[in-house]
Amino acid sequence: MTGSVVITGIGVVVRDAMGLDAFADWLMPGGALPDRPEHFDTSAFRAGNAYAVSPDRCATALARLGLAGLLPESDRDCAAHGLLAAAEALAMAGLDDAALRAACGCVMATTSGGMMDRFADAICAGDDGADYRLTAPPGATAEVLARQFGLQGPFASFSSACASSPAAFSYALSRVRRGDTPLMLVGGSDRMRAADFAGFNALRAMDRDSCRPFDQTRRGMVIGDGAAMLVIEDEAHALARGARPLARLREVGLALDAHHITHPSPDGLARAMRQALHRAGLAPDQIAYVNCHGTGTPVNDKTEVEALAAVFADESARPLISSTKGATGHLLGSAGAIEAVITILALRLGCAPAMATTAAPEPTRFPMPGPDGPAPFAGTFAMSNSLGFGGINSSLIFEACAGDAR
Amino acid sequence: MSDSIVITATALALAEQPAPSVPAGGKTASGAFSILRLPEEPADRRHTQLSSRLSRLIGELASRAGLLPADLAGPATGLVSGSRYGCSLVADMHRRLRELGPRGIDAVGFAQATHNFPVSACAIDYGIQGPGIALVSSHAAGMEALTCGRDWLLEGRCDRVIVAAFEDLEGPAAAHVELLAAPGAPPVHEAMALVLLERGSTARARRATVLAEIAGTAMMRPGAETGDLRAVAQRAFGHLPASMGILLAAPESASPPETADGAPMLVDCLAVGGLLALIRALDQPGPGDWLVGALDPRTGGIAAGLRCPPTACSEVAA
């Protein structure tokens, strides 16, 4: 083990793209606007738009990969997005060998995880709920993936609100660095639920139309669902088996606010960023791009800019910042995973995606992409931040590998 | 030289008897299987019953460790929880939406219906600003949380970590546990267990009583290695101890692990089982090595090698 950990496979499922290349092509110009989800009625909610993956499209893609018939219906519904993204990530990493897969661990992030809602509906209707024996618990998606792909290494499932994914990355990184396994499948998978929709509407945290991060007229978030899965691997192990490193996962910072359940504090995020920088042995001016949490709520974006201003206080440290939630929506527990992928893509392409919905950006000292096209940047290191309900803050740092682009 | 990781306090709430306030619905109609619930916990508006219980037990844990509540404040303390079913209020949100529509969901209730709410609410109570996360995972989730906490200490992210495991078996979670119960299965006990991990240097500096040192942890693959735990012990301790007690929590469907002569029996408390095994090992008189942990038949498990005093004390004091 070298202590250096690289990404050797990536898989993505969002409403508008299945697969990394399709995702990059769709995302970089700025994505598209949200619409009504297909699988539940949002007309009773104040804000009803979303970035929801079509269940039919998902089922078709599973069938194309030969995954549909292998699992009962309930398994597919619980883990469908994760299965598709994981299949792509494992294939890209070249993990078709059963022994390699058996060594590989599985760490997932999720919001509500399994299918306890469907199980509750079933027993409420007088059914015994037996269809949900294996899929009701919140950690069931990780179990389905581990079983489906024969992953027998370290296992865990995190549900820490919108900061779940960085927690999963932290655990996976430690398992590789400590020598528990040379490689891990890590990421987030979520299926949109009416309860989450209702909750964020009750909090008045959702915009009726679109999410406009860092815009002066921003009014809130738009929920999305999908999955992003990555294979992380000890670099020496990856090189020895001929795998191609896509980026390095340098560090993770984790810190609690201890401030308020729904109102973030800049102090916690600033500590998470500083911790990640310190552990990576980097100075703030070495960070070229920050993919922000940027939910588009007035409070979140203001707090985040304050935290960035505190950490990148020196005039020489002025990274390009952006939020991509105006293109993907807020994937909640999986947001950190999809944004990790976006951060890696940005490093590989040397530019951050356009912010198509942000027409009138807040004045800050940090440059931001405009609405019309991607913004180029030069540098080797990029950061991705996530904030969760309850004051959970996290910061990931990635490093470009030589010889890009995708 | 790397610092040792030691345990300086534990706290436990374990449902032993059906509580008087628990309705008869805690038992199946046939009476063949039962879930033992913890008594109701007084909770103010800022808390749920679950977070209130965690907050109370953190206070007890600090007191047993010789710490004041104020000592937990700041970035030197981390907090991590592990559970199989998480917070029952998450499922309750869905019920309220089904029965009452969107107006049945209020902002405070939604904020409290996240699986990390107990961690976050207690971080606010005590001013804990180190790393904090929640696992909702396998039957080994308590041990996964312990592994997280140990990682943070070994990586220098903080000086002490409160590791919590809990099960909150209300509503659909209880029904699901009952669905999975095999005929004749023993009762499942609602529980919450806490372990305070500290860096050896931190414990030494404040002259804390050390209950045990964690020599290491070992991952166990699903369905493998449970017949021969020597390899697991070798990894957890870095060598095969001449003698050791073994206490691994496993649900009914897992292969029964070896147990040491005279080892205490464990009750089934799902993801709390691993930390319960650890606490029961620490309860045993005299010094010795213990391999403790939890197994999940589908996803594997985690074992920890414990060196109990006086060895740990002398090592820490050295």
XYZ file of C-alpha atoms in Angstrom:
724
model
C 0.000 0.000 0.000
C 1.279 3.449 -0.922
C -1.212 5.649 0.935
C -2.034 7.231 -2.411
C -5.600 6.453 -3.444
C -6.907 6.885 -6.979
C -10.264 6.673 -8.690
C -10.309 3.982 -11.364
C -13.992 3.785 -12.220
C -16.997 6.111 -12.270
C -20.680 5.534 -12.981
C -23.473 8.094 -13.103
C -27.267 8.070 -13.281
C -29.235 11.317 -13.223
C -32.497 12.378 -14.821
C -30.892 13.573 -18.039
C -27.932 11.242 -18.458
C -26.931 7.654 -17.857
C -23.197 7.133 -18.052
C -20.213 9.377 -17.397
C -19.646 10.579 -20.954
C -23.301 11.424 -21.515
C -23.348 13.186 -18.162
C -20.301 15.330 -19.005
C -21.711 16.268 -22.408
C -25.031 17.254 -20.879
C -23.673 18.977 -17.763
C -20.877 21.171 -19.062
C -23.122 23.513 -21.112
C -25.367 23.898 -18.069
C -27.891 21.044 -18.071
C -31.638 21.539 -18.293
C -34.544 22.753 -16.177
C -36.519 20.537 -13.757
C -39.994 19.180 -14.361
C -42.652 17.081 -12.604
C -41.524 13.625 -11.469
C -43.242 10.684 -13.156
C -43.589 8.355 -10.213
C -45.605 10.434 -7.760
C -48.007 13.334 -7.904
C -46.536 16.614 -6.675
C -49.529 18.789 -7.483
C -50.467 19.104 -3.808
C -47.114 20.626 -2.932
C -46.221 24.303 -3.038
C -43.178 23.520 -5.189
C -43.556 20.471 -7.400
C -40.613 20.413 -9.797
C -37.778 17.925 -9.545
C -34.948 16.183 -11.352
C -36.327 12.659 -11.017
C -34.973 9.720 -13.002
C -37.718 8.108 -15.073
C -38.524 4.654 -13.627
C -39.226 3.333 -17.123
C -35.879 4.547 -18.437
C -34.188 3.002 -15.466
C -35.916 -0.343 -15.981
C -34.957 -0.329 -19.673
C -31.322 0.370 -18.813
C -31.298 -2.412 -16.213
C -32.740 -4.815 -18.776
C -30.091 -3.794 -21.321
C -27.371 -4.657 -18.799
C -29.009 -7.959 -17.976
C -29.626 -6.850 -14.408
C -33.388 -6.657 -14.496
C -34.181 -10.327 -14.375
C -31.715 -11.143 -11.628
C -33.458 -9.271 -8.896
C -36.975 -9.203 -7.552
C -38.968 -6.087 -8.318
C -38.497 -4.673 -4.847
C -34.707 -4.949 -5.047
C -34.639 -3.118 -8.326
C -36.697 -0.257 -7.015
C -34.573 0.179 -3.927
C -31.221 0.011 -5.613
C -31.900 0.579 -9.300
C -29.945 3.813 -9.649
C -27.052 2.418 -7.653
C -26.991 -0.800 -9.673
C -26.698 1.068 -12.962
C -24.006 3.433 -11.714
C -22.094 0.619 -10.014
C -22.161 -1.542 -13.144
C -20.584 1.310 -15.116
C -17.980 2.097 -12.442
C -16.917 -1.539 -12.014
C -16.668 -2.013 -15.798
C -14.634 1.173 -16.224
C -12.285 0.011 -13.472
C -11.901 -3.337 -15.222
C -13.204 -5.289 -12.252
C -14.616 -8.241 -14.133
C -12.554 -10.750 -12.192
C -14.519 -12.461 -9.416
C -11.535 -12.582 -7.050
C -10.920 -8.850 -7.445
C -14.583 -8.160 -6.812
C -14.549 -10.381 -3.750
C -11.748 -8.245 -2.314
C -13.628 -5.051 -3.119
C -15.695 -3.437 -0.369
C -18.933 -1.495 -0.698
C -19.736 1.743 1.119
C -22.908 3.610 0.271
C -24.469 6.919 1.122
C -28.187 7.440 1.072
C -30.952 9.598 2.504
C -33.618 7.142 3.556
C -32.073 4.077 1.965
C -34.222 1.019 1.531
C -37.920 0.567 1.076
C -39.342 1.019 4.555
C -41.956 3.338 3.069
C -43.214 0.627 0.705
C -43.041 -1.957 3.472
C -45.123 0.324 5.708
C -47.666 0.765 2.921
C -47.840 -2.987 2.442
C -48.450 -3.872 6.081
C -50.894 -1.001 6.399
C -52.861 -2.548 3.528
C -52.954 -5.901 5.300
C -50.127 -7.503 3.345
C -47.417 -9.347 5.277
C -44.719 -7.260 3.580
C -42.684 -10.348 2.733
C -41.624 -8.832 -0.601
C -39.551 -6.380 1.385
C -37.758 -8.846 3.648
C -34.349 -7.865 2.331
C -34.981 -4.377 1.038
C -36.811 -2.442 3.742
C -33.894 -1.455 6.031
C -32.135 1.825 5.176
C -28.850 0.053 4.398
C -30.494 -2.303 1.905
C -29.153 -0.601 -1.229
C -25.582 -1.348 -0.191
C -26.585 -4.953 0.550
C -28.177 -5.339 -2.891
C -25.066 -3.983 -4.610
C -22.684 -6.116 -2.572
C -24.756 -9.229 -3.295
C -25.303 -8.464 -6.975
C -21.658 -7.756 -7.778
C -20.058 -10.223 -5.376
C -18.364 -7.544 -3.273
C -17.194 -9.133 -0.012
C -14.799 -6.534 1.342
C -15.559 -3.940 4.038
C -19.185 -2.856 4.100
C -21.035 0.172 5.454
C -23.950 2.462 4.700
C -24.139 6.093 5.806
C -27.178 8.278 6.244
C -26.055 11.669 7.479
C -28.479 13.872 5.587
C -26.920 15.765 2.675
C -23.382 15.093 3.913
C -23.785 11.301 3.708
C -21.551 10.826 0.668
C -18.368 12.443 2.027
C -18.793 10.328 5.162
C -18.828 7.257 2.910
C -15.734 8.489 1.061
C -13.956 9.035 4.369
C -14.698 5.495 5.545
C -13.705 3.980 2.196
C -10.482 5.992 2.069
C -9.536 4.797 5.554
C -10.219 1.167 4.641
C -7.843 1.375 1.672
C -5.173 3.358 3.497
C -5.305 1.014 6.511
C -4.856 -1.988 4.270
C -8.243 -3.590 4.979
C -8.722 -3.868 1.225
C -6.991 -2.509 -1.876
C -10.188 -1.220 -3.453
C -13.681 -0.068 -2.604
C -16.877 0.730 -4.459
C -18.165 3.947 -2.898
C -20.907 6.375 -3.745
C -24.482 7.404 -3.219
C -27.846 6.233 -4.511
C -31.235 7.740 -3.803
C -34.773 7.362 -4.993
C -36.968 10.414 -4.546
C -39.689 9.992 -1.947
C -42.842 11.951 -1.349
C -41.898 12.391 2.315
C -38.666 14.213 1.434
C -40.578 16.337 -1.019
C -43.139 17.217 1.637
C -40.479 17.937 4.249
C -38.476 20.377 2.188
C -41.698 22.053 1.113
C -42.676 22.372 4.776
C -39.338 24.029 5.423
C -40.051 26.433 2.566
C -36.649 25.474 1.208
C -37.795 24.691 -2.347
C -38.091 26.937 -5.366
C -41.252 26.489 -7.443
C -39.407 26.781 -10.737
C -35.672 26.150 -10.736
C -32.660 26.138 -8.448
C -30.465 29.235 -8.906
C -27.371 28.821 -6.733
C -25.599 32.017 -5.696
C -28.082 34.095 -7.662
C -29.256 37.326 -6.066
C -32.871 36.229 -6.605
C -32.451 32.609 -5.451
C -35.400 31.144 -3.567
C -34.482 27.583 -2.802
C -33.540 24.114 -3.924
C -35.020 21.570 -6.328
C -34.771 17.894 -5.361
C -33.170 15.374 -7.692
C -32.430 11.669 -7.527
C -30.045 9.207 -9.121
C -26.682 7.753 -8.217
C -22.962 8.215 -8.576
C -20.582 5.349 -7.832
C -16.798 5.359 -7.869
C -14.131 2.709 -7.517
C -11.336 3.977 -5.300
C -8.145 2.005 -5.175
C -4.655 1.935 -3.761
C -2.572 3.553 -6.516
C 0.128 0.884 -6.561
C -2.539 -1.833 -6.777
C -4.247 -0.010 -9.631
C -1.047 0.492 -11.600
C 0.071 -3.098 -11.023
C -3.087 -4.455 -12.624
C -3.020 -1.924 -15.466
C -5.962 0.196 -14.360
C -6.062 3.834 -15.462
C -6.223 6.379 -12.612
C -8.808 9.077 -13.318
C -7.915 11.280 -10.326
C -6.551 11.014 -6.802
C -8.737 11.242 -3.712
C -6.410 13.275 -1.511
C -8.359 13.963 1.647
C -11.639 14.355 3.480
C -12.457 16.930 6.152
C -15.344 16.352 8.580
C -16.688 18.750 11.225
C -19.873 19.418 13.179
C -21.371 22.900 13.614
C -23.014 22.271 17.005
C -25.104 25.272 16.060
C -28.635 24.582 14.797
C -30.546 21.687 13.242
C -31.500 23.455 10.008
C -29.489 26.692 9.997
C -25.850 26.191 8.974
C -22.926 28.047 10.481
C -19.870 29.090 8.438
C -17.568 27.988 11.236
C -18.212 24.253 10.790
C -17.675 24.236 7.044
C -14.550 26.367 7.406
C -13.128 23.804 9.861
C -13.950 20.942 7.496
C -12.170 22.687 4.602
C -9.146 23.586 6.733
C -8.943 20.024 8.027
C -8.971 18.621 4.486
C -6.319 21.113 3.341
C -4.119 20.439 6.367
C -4.363 16.675 6.010
C -3.573 16.907 2.285
C -0.591 19.150 3.001
C -1.988 21.858 0.744
C -2.246 25.630 1.043
C -5.536 27.335 0.118
C -3.973 28.940 -2.939
C -3.334 25.486 -4.411
C -7.079 24.847 -4.784
C -8.124 25.864 -8.284
C -11.818 25.002 -8.149
C -14.429 24.502 -5.427
C -17.635 22.643 -6.212
C -19.866 24.159 -3.548
C -22.862 22.595 -1.823
C -24.786 25.595 -3.242
C -28.363 24.502 -2.647
C -29.774 27.800 -3.851
C -31.437 28.597 -0.522
C -30.714 32.127 0.679
C -29.169 30.919 3.942
C -27.013 28.073 2.626
C -25.312 30.031 -0.120
C -24.644 33.033 2.114
C -23.151 30.774 4.799
C -21.007 28.973 2.286
C -19.559 32.158 0.816
C -18.706 33.331 4.340
C -16.907 30.045 5.046
C -15.027 30.243 1.737
C -14.017 33.824 2.472
C -12.607 32.721 5.830
C -10.569 29.819 4.435
C -9.464 31.500 1.194
C -8.821 34.803 2.917
C -5.473 35.481 1.329
C -5.641 37.519 -1.854
C -3.579 34.874 -3.659
C -6.252 32.258 -2.958
C -9.166 32.910 -5.290
C -10.463 29.562 -6.581
C -13.202 29.373 -9.178
C -16.379 28.401 -7.319
C -19.636 26.987 -8.615
C -22.680 24.950 -7.711
C -24.086 22.353 -10.072
C -27.433 21.902 -8.308
C -29.021 24.180 -10.889
C -28.356 21.381 -13.395
C -28.710 18.146 -11.418
C -31.004 19.196 -8.595
C -30.164 18.316 -4.996
C -29.576 14.571 -4.741
C -29.669 14.793 -0.907
C -27.638 11.892 0.513
C -26.124 11.220 -2.903
C -25.324 14.873 -3.653
C -21.759 14.602 -2.400
C -21.133 11.605 -4.666
C -22.444 13.193 -7.866
C -20.551 16.376 -7.013
C -17.372 14.395 -6.414
C -17.783 13.085 -9.963
C -18.360 16.626 -11.257
C -15.244 17.835 -9.432
C -13.191 15.056 -11.028
C -14.663 15.869 -14.447
C -13.785 19.544 -13.938
C -10.193 18.619 -13.087
C -9.924 16.360 -16.115
C -11.460 18.871 -18.524
C -9.892 21.973 -16.958
C -13.224 23.756 -16.701
C -16.260 24.018 -14.455
C -19.793 23.534 -15.817
C -21.846 26.560 -16.799
C -24.349 27.778 -14.202
C -27.251 28.135 -16.601
C -29.823 29.201 -14.012
C -27.655 31.813 -12.287
C -28.215 34.957 -14.319
C -27.452 37.539 -11.638
C -24.737 36.140 -9.380
C -24.143 37.515 -5.895
C -21.061 39.690 -5.890
C -18.269 37.774 -4.155
C -14.494 37.875 -4.444
C -14.582 34.448 -6.082
C -14.956 33.993 -9.838
C -17.941 31.895 -10.971
C -18.941 30.330 -14.295
C -21.542 32.299 -16.196
C -24.802 30.924 -17.606
C -23.564 30.609 -21.168
C -20.725 28.108 -21.038
C -18.111 26.293 -18.953
C -15.445 28.351 -17.173
C -11.828 27.281 -17.652
C -9.371 27.104 -14.768
C -5.766 26.019 -14.381
C -4.673 23.880 -11.469
C -4.190 20.417 -10.087
C -6.387 20.379 -6.985
C -10.132 20.829 -6.550
C -12.470 20.693 -3.577
C -16.064 19.531 -3.174
C -18.084 20.653 -0.140
C -21.226 19.203 1.419
C -23.387 20.439 4.277
C -26.057 18.345 5.959
C -29.009 18.983 8.254
C -27.904 19.074 11.833
C -24.660 20.894 11.077
C -22.698 18.082 9.438
C -19.976 19.554 7.216
C -17.512 17.896 4.915
C -14.941 18.703 2.310
C -13.301 16.406 -0.247
C -10.072 17.228 -2.101
C -9.216 15.624 -5.436
C -6.002 15.835 -7.458
C -5.715 15.564 -11.222
C -3.684 12.695 -12.614
C -1.299 13.329 -15.470
C -2.471 12.896 -19.037
C -6.155 13.863 -19.095
C -8.786 14.702 -20.540
C -11.551 12.114 -20.426
C 5.296 6.351 17.162
C 1.558 5.938 16.719
C -0.660 6.545 19.704
C -2.736 3.780 21.280
C -6.537 3.905 21.217
C -8.170 3.213 24.564
C -11.655 2.865 26.034
C -12.257 5.001 29.115
C -16.001 4.609 29.693
C -19.107 2.808 28.519
C -22.834 3.346 29.012
C -25.712 1.056 28.218
C -29.498 1.117 28.092
C -30.824 -2.357 27.364
C -34.456 -3.366 27.412
C -34.522 -6.325 29.768
C -38.227 -6.546 30.522
C -41.303 -5.386 28.671
C -41.716 -1.860 30.012
C -45.030 -1.091 31.737
C -45.671 1.707 29.266
C -45.097 -0.510 26.265
C -48.374 -1.636 24.744
C -49.047 -5.289 24.232
C -48.501 -4.693 20.527
C -44.815 -5.240 21.236
C -45.592 -8.928 21.113
C -46.912 -10.982 18.276
C -50.384 -12.380 18.517
C -48.978 -15.849 18.978
C -46.637 -14.690 21.690
C -43.884 -16.668 19.983
C -41.684 -13.689 19.354
C -41.294 -10.468 21.248
C -39.535 -7.157 20.966
C -38.543 -5.676 24.280
C -38.806 -1.896 24.219
C -36.916 0.592 26.322
C -39.053 2.741 28.642
C -40.211 6.084 27.343
C -37.590 8.794 27.652
C -38.620 12.276 28.749
C -37.919 14.634 25.859
C -38.268 18.378 25.498
C -39.221 20.067 22.233
C -35.665 20.152 20.934
C -35.378 16.388 21.235
C -36.961 13.175 20.129
C -37.086 10.265 22.568
C -34.108 8.748 20.814
C -31.946 11.868 20.856
C -32.970 12.579 24.440
C -31.812 9.100 25.476
C -28.538 9.590 23.643
C -28.021 12.958 25.292
C -28.655 11.494 28.746
C -26.290 8.584 28.136
C -23.567 10.906 26.822
C -23.815 12.742 30.140
C -23.444 9.438 32.001
C -20.553 8.417 29.777
C -18.705 11.665 30.408
C -19.250 11.362 34.139
C -17.916 7.782 34.200
C -14.883 8.917 32.228
C -14.200 11.666 34.746
C -15.119 14.398 32.297
C -17.383 17.389 32.711
C -19.977 17.983 29.987
C -18.031 21.133 29.067
C -14.979 18.976 28.370
C -16.790 17.531 25.351
C -17.241 20.937 23.711
C -15.097 21.898 20.742
C -13.411 20.167 17.820
C -11.435 17.679 19.956
C -14.520 15.458 20.398
C -16.207 13.468 17.633
C -19.550 11.646 17.661
C -20.650 8.719 15.497
C -23.733 6.495 15.632
C -24.528 3.125 14.106
C -27.910 1.477 13.723
C -29.696 -1.133 11.622
C -33.038 0.652 11.356
C -32.078 4.244 12.200
C -34.666 6.649 13.567
C -38.253 5.436 13.507
C -39.474 8.981 12.806
C -38.204 8.610 9.223
C -40.848 5.950 8.586
C -43.367 7.937 10.606
C -43.033 10.824 8.128
C -44.277 8.547 5.407
C -47.235 7.419 7.518
C -48.231 10.993 8.288
C -48.001 11.948 4.647
C -50.154 8.964 3.676
C -52.768 9.659 6.340
C -52.799 13.461 6.476
C -51.356 14.640 3.172
C -48.728 17.391 2.810
C -50.217 19.343 5.712
C -49.316 16.471 8.004
C -45.630 17.249 7.578
C -44.246 20.087 9.653
C -40.786 21.617 9.413
C -39.629 20.648 12.908
C -40.853 17.082 12.508
C -39.077 16.765 9.183
C -35.814 18.076 10.579
C -36.057 15.521 13.377
C -36.749 12.724 10.905
C -33.210 12.325 9.639
C -31.107 9.394 10.732
C -28.360 11.712 11.961
C -30.714 13.774 14.121
C -29.614 12.147 17.419
C -25.960 12.868 16.592
C -26.710 16.442 15.571
C -29.016 17.235 18.477
C -26.480 15.924 20.983
C -23.650 17.794 19.266
C -25.664 20.956 19.871
C -26.385 19.962 23.494
C -22.721 19.437 24.315
C -21.030 21.738 21.787
C -19.322 18.811 20.035
C -17.554 20.140 16.921
C -15.286 17.302 15.827
C -16.274 14.843 13.089
C -19.870 13.622 13.331
C -21.778 11.148 11.209
C -24.482 8.484 11.333
C -24.394 4.981 9.887
C -27.599 3.125 9.121
C -26.191 -0.121 7.963
C -25.855 -3.812 8.691
C -26.159 -5.798 11.914
C -22.525 -4.806 12.426
C -23.308 -1.063 12.269
C -22.221 -0.526 15.865
C -18.814 -1.985 15.028
C -18.709 0.049 11.822
C -19.238 3.133 13.996
C -16.469 1.964 16.330
C -14.182 1.558 13.307
C -15.040 5.091 12.174
C -14.235 6.484 15.586
C -10.956 4.603 15.729
C -10.068 5.880 12.243
C -10.619 9.471 13.339
C -8.346 9.047 16.349
C -5.623 7.246 14.423
C -5.789 9.930 11.747
C -5.507 12.706 14.315
C -8.869 14.269 13.478
C -9.778 14.580 17.165
C -8.705 13.374 20.631
C -11.814 11.512 21.760
C -14.840 9.984 20.052
C -18.214 9.038 21.466
C -19.319 5.888 19.631
C -23.021 5.106 19.916
C -25.132 2.238 18.652
C -28.898 2.157 18.972
C -32.071 0.519 17.792
C -35.378 2.350 17.817
C -37.941 -0.373 17.139
C -41.196 1.449 16.679
C -43.776 1.044 13.928
C -42.582 -0.432 10.632
C -39.107 -1.232 11.987
C -40.647 -3.460 14.669
C -42.885 -5.100 12.085
C -39.871 -5.772 9.891
C -37.887 -7.308 12.745
C -40.868 -9.543 13.451
C -41.124 -10.474 9.764
C -37.521 -11.660 9.755
C -37.740 -13.572 13.022
C -37.344 -17.302 12.610
C -39.742 -19.623 14.451
C -38.644 -19.849 18.061
C -36.276 -16.904 17.765
C -35.283 -15.248 21.028
C -36.614 -11.778 21.768
C -35.019 -8.745 20.180
C -34.061 -6.068 22.676
C -34.186 -2.380 21.964
C -30.912 -0.915 23.183
C -28.464 1.940 23.116
C -24.786 1.449 23.897
C -22.033 4.025 24.111
C -18.264 3.681 24.203
C -15.819 6.508 24.784
C -12.654 6.120 22.727
C -9.648 8.282 23.457
C -6.128 8.571 22.225
C -3.864 6.961 24.787
C -1.946 10.206 25.169
C -5.158 12.122 25.887
C -6.240 9.598 28.511
C -2.764 9.578 30.030
C -2.607 13.369 30.199
C -5.792 13.549 32.232
C -4.964 10.463 34.339
C -8.088 8.653 33.199
C -8.890 5.083 34.180
C -8.398 2.922 31.125
C -10.807 0.004 30.705
C -9.067 -1.510 27.680
C -6.864 -0.788 24.733
C -8.112 -1.542 21.220
C -5.232 -3.468 19.695
C -6.801 -3.373 16.243
C -9.818 -4.263 14.177
C -10.373 -6.947 11.545
C -12.919 -7.070 8.766
C -14.759 -10.387 8.330
C -16.196 -11.450 5.004
C -19.789 -12.655 4.762
C -20.098 -16.352 5.359
C -16.365 -16.839 5.648
C -13.917 -17.066 8.512
C -16.521 -17.542 11.194
C -15.577 -21.192 11.601
C -11.963 -20.323 12.333
C -11.514 -17.067 14.139
C -7.770 -17.451 14.573
C -7.092 -15.562 11.356
C -9.449 -12.833 12.457
C -7.735 -12.602 15.843
C -4.341 -12.550 14.144
C -5.402 -9.480 12.199
C -7.158 -7.774 15.088
C -4.304 -8.210 17.568
C -1.397 -8.284 15.127
C -0.560 -11.732 16.560
C -2.497 -14.723 17.847
C -2.932 -14.329 21.619
C -2.064 -17.356 23.721
C -5.542 -17.217 25.165
C -8.491 -14.954 24.584
C -12.187 -14.705 25.161
C -14.409 -14.452 22.112
C -17.703 -12.641 22.087
C -19.301 -11.980 18.724
C -22.873 -10.854 18.248
C -24.605 -12.570 15.377
C -28.230 -12.729 14.347
C -29.970 -16.068 14.328
C -29.140 -16.797 10.716
C -25.385 -16.280 11.025
C -23.065 -19.185 11.691
C -22.706 -19.502 15.437
C -19.196 -18.391 16.335
C -16.926 -20.076 18.820
C -17.356 -18.845 22.343
C -14.897 -19.014 25.176
C -15.701 -21.143 28.187
C -17.672 -19.110 30.657
C -18.212 -16.240 28.234
C -21.375 -14.265 28.911
C -24.324 -14.810 26.623
C -25.456 -11.971 24.401
C -29.035 -11.010 23.756
C -30.081 -10.023 20.244
C -30.141 -6.250 19.999
C -29.395 -5.999 16.268
C -26.707 -3.428 15.433
C -26.059 -2.698 19.103
C -24.770 -6.262 19.485
C -21.116 -5.519 18.748
C -20.854 -2.795 21.370
C -22.846 -4.915 23.820
C -20.271 -7.679 23.310
C -17.520 -5.172 24.020
C -19.225 -3.950 27.186
C -19.880 -7.495 28.403
C -16.229 -8.390 27.833
C -15.142 -5.374 29.867
C -17.514 -6.495 32.634
C -15.570 -9.738 33.070
C -13.233 -9.845 36.048
C -9.487 -9.935 35.642
C -7.116 -9.074 32.835
C -7.176 -10.726 29.466
C -7.532 -10.436 25.731
C -10.949 -10.420 24.108
C -12.017 -10.674 20.511
C -15.349 -8.861 20.319
C -17.525 -7.784 17.439
C -20.532 -8.444 15.291
C -21.372 -10.518 12.250
C -23.987 -10.002 9.603
C -24.693 -13.081 7.493
C -25.105 -11.015 4.320
C -22.408 -8.393 4.637
C -19.767 -9.759 6.971
C -18.670 -8.087 10.129
C -15.978 -6.453 12.187
C -14.062 -7.738 15.187
C -11.906 -5.736 17.573
C -9.054 -7.028 19.685
C -9.307 -5.751 23.251
C -6.412 -5.799 25.691
C -7.965 -5.381 29.077
C -6.106 -4.050 32.151
C -3.692 -4.293 33.755
C -1.847 -4.680 30.420
C -3.531 -1.672 28.873
C -2.993 0.467 31.964
C 0.670 -0.324 32.122
C 1.092 0.311 28.399
C -0.694 3.602 28.591
C 1.197 4.619 31.685
C 4.547 3.616 30.230
